[in-house]
Amino acid sequence: MVSHLLHWPGKSGQIGGPEHPAIYHMLDVAAVAERLLRGDPLADRWKAAFALLIALHDLGKIGAGFRAMIREGTPQTARHWELTEAWLLDDQWLQDRLQADPWAMRALISAIAGHHGRPSKQDERFFPRMRSGAGAEAAADIPATIEALAGLWPEASLAGLDEIEATRLSWWLAGLTTAADWIGSNSDWFPARSPDLPLAEYLALARGAAARHVPEAGVAGAAATAGELFDFALRPMQQAAASVPLPEGQMLAFIEDETGAGKTEAALILAQRMLLAGKGRGLFFALPTMATADAMFVRTSQVVGRLLDRPTLTLAHGRAGLSVPFLDLQYGNSRSDDVTCTEWLADDRRRALLADVGIGTVDQALLAVMRARFSALRLWGLSSKILIVDEAHEISGDGYMAILLERLLQAHAAQGGSAILLTATLPLDARARLMRAFAEGAGRDWATDRDPAYPALTIPGTDKPQPVAATPSPKGVVKVERLPDAEAAVDLLARLAQAGAACVWVRNAVDDAIAAIGLLRTRGVEASLLHARFALCDRKRIEAAELARFGRKGKRRAGKVLVATQVVESSLDLDFDVMVSDLAPMAALIQRAGRLWRHMDERPRDRRPVPRPVLHVVSPDPAQVPDARWLHQVLEGGAWVYPLAEQWRTADLLFRRGEIDAPCELRALIEAVHGDGAVPVPPVLEAAEQERIGEGYARRSLGDQNVVDLAAGYRLGAAGADDTRYPTRLGRETRTLALARRVDGVLRPWAQGDGTPMELWQLSEVSAAKVRLDHLPLLDQAAAEIMAATRDWPDWRRAAVTVCPVDDDGAICEGLRYSESSGLIWG
């Protein structure tokens, strides 16, 4: 028994309790890693060696500096995890013991040492000085510790692992070590213990604790189950997903079909077959917005329990803690007994990617390849999942996010993962780039497929895309008509609402939507408003009301009008008889038209108050383009939202065709505007077209700068910066306001009702353009009433959120007002 090694502290003890020896903690984490490695094919050959290396992750705690920090609070001159790397890179005995390639060894050591979310950036020239600072006692005990731990895994070997493979595995190993360390550091599961057991006996004890508590954490994995997922007759795309041959090994699939065709169900059917074939051990759904993630959580929580045996399920985005269905699942109030969510998983949205099934915004997945802290943890969490990206066209259509998604697919494939992408309007060149990225990560040599079949289920590496029967839409062809201006739109909506139609006007800009409400109300039209500039509590209330009115089972919808911005394109399952839309690029208009005559089974043609579906588009005449302000003649703020050249191409094509025949003609419409074969624009718009192209290159270039360098390995390729330094989306900078009411002279959150004070403050938040807010005289945040209201807030939140009291008349300050029915209003 190497008893002298047990007296180095690894964790502070509870008051009156023992210190937890560093070497015991190292074994706790190794025992957890062994459980997490079960069933993982990525490193099957080297599992014992990886368990040993992970056991050594905190070797740097054996030293005078760390001991003084634990017992006396003295700051460390060198961080313990950086010392781990400094000690291990100098240890020839371990390299020889593992029969390791020296360069492969370096990549793996840097990975396990960098388990605090980022790699060490210490220059190796300083390693001797760092080691000497640990003291002579540590210098003697470090080799003894390495040999003692190596004796617990006598079969450990890295023979045959070359530098290239080790570099690839370094990302995966860094994430695995972080996850194991988080679980192994839980003092309830691995309590502090006096140094009374030999290492082999303590490892047996730690393995028993890991066997109990890894499942308690919710990351033990769940077995795939067979059986029918749905009790309805399958649509063509769903039938294709149920029958398409699956290739050997990992795979990528594209499900391309019109809005409302049942792509989500098709993806679940395909995912079930992939799980049963061993192409993943869980799922992560990546959605474009928090609203779509919330909707998907409700939609799939009743199904995933049929895919896996009692899986853990999480919701991952910045407002997940405000989701009532997610809270019900956490606290055991869910109607489903088939899924669970552990307290440990729900405690941190980074952990949500470790659950068997995660549903969240695509941002949570994209952070796996950003130069941000804990990117490797996210990447490891995703590595065992089938990644399902919904509305992939929304991501690939943005040059910056497109690079991030391509790099994510490359990294996911390099970790052995599989993916399914769902889209209605993805251009062929964007699909080809995504294919190439995945193929590069997987080490495949796929021909880039540009087959224009639509609808289609495409699995690269198989013979060709599987065409899917283009079943005519039950609503038929959608006619397209141009409205010359906003006044014409108001006339149309007033007339058709009077006839009992359920109507919507989709506007490109919030200010234009607010103006439209005023115009409609002066005509006596009962209109409601939905946009992104409402406090979260009011937006949730309005969304619920509009779903109750215009959703599948909507009631009292006749004669009602909703004016909304892009939030209705994909976030909400709404159905309208009449649609007016500001001119937008083709992909956006197709998405919007998907909400027109949507639920024909509930409201067949003979029950609609209008004879046919028509998309009315507010637009100038594309045949008359006098100057570059062509679109500004008709649209105000909405003219600035999208690239002008794409707007013109859309108008030119749609108004000449006069209809949208979905799904069979959607590919041609998308390619003509967003693809390589787009037609030239009028000469007066050429400058705008060049600006669009230049901005696209610039955004892709910035994306390249902000993603990790996978080929360089974890130590050189990761950065470990704060998330806010590397955003997952570009756009105008915003500020977050927390609205407040004065109640008996005290500031209270604008949101009212049940919930903790912090939850109510979060529900009171609204974001707006920073450049506009910076010019307004908002209340000084040092004011006594604001300091009193925020005294329990953490410093980071106080710095990030501006508290704005709202007077009884809605005034916030000169130039800014708020209303429950209109939202945040300028002027």
XYZ file of C-alpha atoms in Angstrom, residues 3 83 100 273 320 330 429 443 496 510 705 812:
12
model
C -0.034 5.178 1.933
C 0.705 21.055 -14.013
C 2.497 4.905 -27.235
C -34.147 2.478 -37.646
C -35.612 26.383 -20.947
C -38.334 17.711 -14.130
C -25.322 24.066 -53.784
C -13.204 10.115 -44.248
C -62.399 39.335 -46.464
C -41.871 45.136 -36.279
C -12.239 32.529 -37.860
C -40.498 54.189 -20.178
